[in-house]
Short mmCIF file of C-alpha atoms in Angstrom, two decimals:
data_model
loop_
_atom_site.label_atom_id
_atom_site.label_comp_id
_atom_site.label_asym_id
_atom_site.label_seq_id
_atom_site.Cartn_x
_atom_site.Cartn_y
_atom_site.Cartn_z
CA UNK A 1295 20.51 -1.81 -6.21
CA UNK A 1296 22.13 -1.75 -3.15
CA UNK A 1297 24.84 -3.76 -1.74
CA UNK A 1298 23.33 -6.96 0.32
CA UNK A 1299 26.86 -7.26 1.63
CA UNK A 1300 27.31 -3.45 2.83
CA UNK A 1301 25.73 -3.24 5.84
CA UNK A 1302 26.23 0.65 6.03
CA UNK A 1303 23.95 0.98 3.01
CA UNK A 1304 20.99 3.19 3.90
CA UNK A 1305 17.79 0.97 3.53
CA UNK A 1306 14.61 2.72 2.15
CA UNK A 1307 11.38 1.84 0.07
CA UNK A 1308 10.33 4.52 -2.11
CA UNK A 1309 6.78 4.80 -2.35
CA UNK A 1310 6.02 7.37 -5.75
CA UNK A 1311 2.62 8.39 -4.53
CA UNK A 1312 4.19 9.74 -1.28
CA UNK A 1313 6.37 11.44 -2.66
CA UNK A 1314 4.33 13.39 -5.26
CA UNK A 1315 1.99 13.81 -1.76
CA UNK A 1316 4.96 15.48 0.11
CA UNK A 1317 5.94 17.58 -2.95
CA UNK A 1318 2.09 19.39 -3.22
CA UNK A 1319 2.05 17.17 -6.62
CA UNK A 1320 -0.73 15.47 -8.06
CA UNK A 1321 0.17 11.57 -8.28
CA UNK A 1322 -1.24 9.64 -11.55
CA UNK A 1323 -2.73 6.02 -11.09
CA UNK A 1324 -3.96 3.42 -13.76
CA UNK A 1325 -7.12 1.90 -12.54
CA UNK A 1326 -6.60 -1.60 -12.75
CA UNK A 1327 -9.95 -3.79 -13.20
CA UNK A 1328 -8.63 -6.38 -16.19
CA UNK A 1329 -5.29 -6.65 -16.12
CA UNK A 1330 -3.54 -9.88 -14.81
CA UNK A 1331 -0.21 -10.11 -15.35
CA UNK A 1332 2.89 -7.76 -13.91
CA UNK A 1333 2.95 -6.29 -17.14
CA UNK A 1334 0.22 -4.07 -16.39
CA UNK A 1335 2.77 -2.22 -14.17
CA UNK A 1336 5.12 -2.09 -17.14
CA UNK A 1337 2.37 -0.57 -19.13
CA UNK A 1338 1.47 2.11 -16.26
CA UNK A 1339 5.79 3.14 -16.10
CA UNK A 1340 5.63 3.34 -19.37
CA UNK A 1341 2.70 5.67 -19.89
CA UNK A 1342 3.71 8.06 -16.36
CA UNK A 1343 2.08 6.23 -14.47
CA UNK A 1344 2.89 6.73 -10.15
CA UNK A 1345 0.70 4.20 -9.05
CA UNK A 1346 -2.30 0.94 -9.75
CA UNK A 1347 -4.98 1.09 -8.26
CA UNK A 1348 -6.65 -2.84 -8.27
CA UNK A 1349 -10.14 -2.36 -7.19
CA UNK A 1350 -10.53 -5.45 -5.41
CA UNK A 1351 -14.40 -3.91 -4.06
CA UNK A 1352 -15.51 -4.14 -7.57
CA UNK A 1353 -13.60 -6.79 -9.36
CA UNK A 1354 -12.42 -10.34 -9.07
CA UNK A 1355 -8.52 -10.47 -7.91
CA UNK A 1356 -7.23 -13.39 -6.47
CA UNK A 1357 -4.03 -12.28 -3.76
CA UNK A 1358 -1.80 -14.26 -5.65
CA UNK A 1359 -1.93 -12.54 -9.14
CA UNK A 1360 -1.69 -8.90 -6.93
CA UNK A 1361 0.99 -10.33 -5.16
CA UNK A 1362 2.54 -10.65 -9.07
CA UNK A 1363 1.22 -7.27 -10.20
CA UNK A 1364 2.99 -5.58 -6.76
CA UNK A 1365 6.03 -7.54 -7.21
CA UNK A 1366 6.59 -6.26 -10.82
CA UNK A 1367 5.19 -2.43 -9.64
CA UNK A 1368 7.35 -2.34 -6.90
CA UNK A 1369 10.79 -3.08 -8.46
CA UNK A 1370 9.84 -0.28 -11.25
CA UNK A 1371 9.21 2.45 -9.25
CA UNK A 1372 5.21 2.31 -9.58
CA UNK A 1373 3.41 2.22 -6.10
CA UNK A 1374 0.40 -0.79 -6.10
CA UNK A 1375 -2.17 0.22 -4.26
CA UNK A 1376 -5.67 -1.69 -3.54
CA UNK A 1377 -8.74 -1.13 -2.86
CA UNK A 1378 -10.27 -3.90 -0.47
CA UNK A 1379 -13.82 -4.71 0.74
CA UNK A 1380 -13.64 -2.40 4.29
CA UNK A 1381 -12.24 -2.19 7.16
CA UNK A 1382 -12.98 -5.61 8.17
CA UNK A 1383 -11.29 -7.22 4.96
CA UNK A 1384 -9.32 -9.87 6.06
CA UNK A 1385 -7.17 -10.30 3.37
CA UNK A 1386 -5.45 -6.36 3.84
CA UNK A 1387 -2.13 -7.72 6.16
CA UNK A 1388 -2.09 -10.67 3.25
CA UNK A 1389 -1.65 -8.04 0.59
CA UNK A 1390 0.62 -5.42 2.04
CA UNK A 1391 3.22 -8.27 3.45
CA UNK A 1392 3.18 -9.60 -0.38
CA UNK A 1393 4.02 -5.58 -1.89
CA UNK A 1394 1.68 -3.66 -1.97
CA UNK A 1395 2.45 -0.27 -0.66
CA UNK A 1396 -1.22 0.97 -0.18
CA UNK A 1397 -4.42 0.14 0.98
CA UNK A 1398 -8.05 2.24 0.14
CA UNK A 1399 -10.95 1.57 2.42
CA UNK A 1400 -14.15 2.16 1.33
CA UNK A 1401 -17.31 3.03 3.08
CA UNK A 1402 -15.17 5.13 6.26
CA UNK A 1403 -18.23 6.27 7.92
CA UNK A 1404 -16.55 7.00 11.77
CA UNK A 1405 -13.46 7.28 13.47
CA UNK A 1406 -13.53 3.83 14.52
CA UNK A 1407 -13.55 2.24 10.90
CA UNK A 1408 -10.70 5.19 10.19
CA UNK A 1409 -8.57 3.33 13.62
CA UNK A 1410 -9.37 0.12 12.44
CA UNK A 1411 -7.83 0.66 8.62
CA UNK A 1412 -4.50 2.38 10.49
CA UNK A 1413 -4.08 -0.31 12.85
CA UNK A 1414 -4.33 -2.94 10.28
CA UNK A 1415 -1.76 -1.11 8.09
CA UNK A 1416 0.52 -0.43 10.52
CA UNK A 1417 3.71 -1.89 12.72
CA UNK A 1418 3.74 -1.03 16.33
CA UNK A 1419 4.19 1.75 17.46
CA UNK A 1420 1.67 3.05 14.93
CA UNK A 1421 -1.02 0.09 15.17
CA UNK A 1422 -1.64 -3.05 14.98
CA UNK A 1423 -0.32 -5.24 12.16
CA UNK A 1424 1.67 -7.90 12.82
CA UNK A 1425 5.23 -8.92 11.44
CA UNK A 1426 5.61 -11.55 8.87
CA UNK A 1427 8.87 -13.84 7.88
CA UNK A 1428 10.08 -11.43 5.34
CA UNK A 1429 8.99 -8.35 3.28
CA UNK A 1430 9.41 -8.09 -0.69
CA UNK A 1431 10.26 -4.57 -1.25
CA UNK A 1432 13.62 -5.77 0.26
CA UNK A 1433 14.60 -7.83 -2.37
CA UNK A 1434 15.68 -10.68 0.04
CA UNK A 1435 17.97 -8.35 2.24
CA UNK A 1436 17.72 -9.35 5.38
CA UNK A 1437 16.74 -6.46 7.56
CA UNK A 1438 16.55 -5.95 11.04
CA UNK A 1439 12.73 -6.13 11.87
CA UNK A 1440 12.57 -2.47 14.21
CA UNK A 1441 14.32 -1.05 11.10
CA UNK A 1442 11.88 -3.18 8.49
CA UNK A 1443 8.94 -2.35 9.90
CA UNK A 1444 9.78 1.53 10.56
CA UNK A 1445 10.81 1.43 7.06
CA UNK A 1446 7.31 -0.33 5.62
CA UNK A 1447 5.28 2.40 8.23
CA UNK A 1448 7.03 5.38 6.45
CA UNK A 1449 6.30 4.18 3.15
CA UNK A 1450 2.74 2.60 2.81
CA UNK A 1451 -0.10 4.94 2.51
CA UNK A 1452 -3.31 4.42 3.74
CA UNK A 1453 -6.63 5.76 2.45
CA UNK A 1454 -9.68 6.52 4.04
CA UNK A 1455 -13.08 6.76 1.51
CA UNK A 1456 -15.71 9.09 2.76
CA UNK A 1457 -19.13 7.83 0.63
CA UNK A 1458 -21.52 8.50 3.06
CA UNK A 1459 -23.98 11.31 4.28
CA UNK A 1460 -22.67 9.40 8.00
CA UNK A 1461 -19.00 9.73 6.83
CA UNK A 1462 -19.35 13.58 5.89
CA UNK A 1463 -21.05 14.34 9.35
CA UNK A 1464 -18.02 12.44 11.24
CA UNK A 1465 -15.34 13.70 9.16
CA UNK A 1466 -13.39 16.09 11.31
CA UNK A 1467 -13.43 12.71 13.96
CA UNK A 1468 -12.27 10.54 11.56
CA UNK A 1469 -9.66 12.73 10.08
CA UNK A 1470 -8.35 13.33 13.53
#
């Protein structure tokens, strides 16, 4: 862990999936549809795991026990990621200021729903999410918030579903 007093230290949050992504690797993720505790996360390290994936679509999650699961993945090394209801889910900016480090959309069906799942994912420049009090893959560091939230863009992924004959016949749009 880095210094808190050092203020030279070089701040990053590494995110495993990206990096597997930038290396032409395959990244391995524990589906996630029962577990409740931040020991799932301990479970997925254990067994290789680079990332959860908490299907929020399909199962009953309530934010705080994912904010307990991302916590735990987080300061392991294991990315959480979560799938939410769509585009429109309120709770997404909820979820990514309390860890986790991706968000799946289902149901991308135009270029519209893919803008609308970027901008709620992302600082300015980038889109439109906005900047809470603090983030927790800091550790309680204070960080500048230009640096914090170029930091957070560079590191959260964001995934688009295609599940629809609509979303196939708009893909080159929406992957624009």
């Amino acid at each position: 862990m880095a210094d808190p007093t050092n203020e030279s230290t070089t701040l990053e949050v590494k995110n495993p999936v990206l990096e597997r992504m930038r290396a032409d690797q395959a990244a391995l993720g524990l589906l996630v549809r029962l577990g409740r505790s931040g020991e799932i996360a301990r479970i997925a390290k254990a067994s290789g795991h680079d990332f959860l994936f908490m299907d929020v679509q399909h199962a009953i999650f309530d934010v705080e026990t994912i904010a307990h699961i991302a916590s735990t993945a987080v300061a392991i090394g294991v990315a959480p990621l979560v799938r939410v209801r769509g585009v429109h889910d309120p709770d997404v900016s909820l979820l990514l200021d309390n860890g986790v480090t991706g968000i799946v959309f289902p149901d991308v069906n135009t270029a519209a729903d893919a803008r609308k799942a970027v901008d709620t994912c992302r600082f300015a420049p980038l889109g439109k999410r906005s900047v809470g009090a603090s983030f927790p893959q800091f550790e309680g560091r204070t960080v500048p918030v230009a640096e914090a939230t170029r930091i957070i863009n560079a590191s959260t992924v964001v995934v688009c579903m295609i599940e629809t004959v609509e979303g196939l016949a708009n893909l080159d749009e929406i992957a624009a």
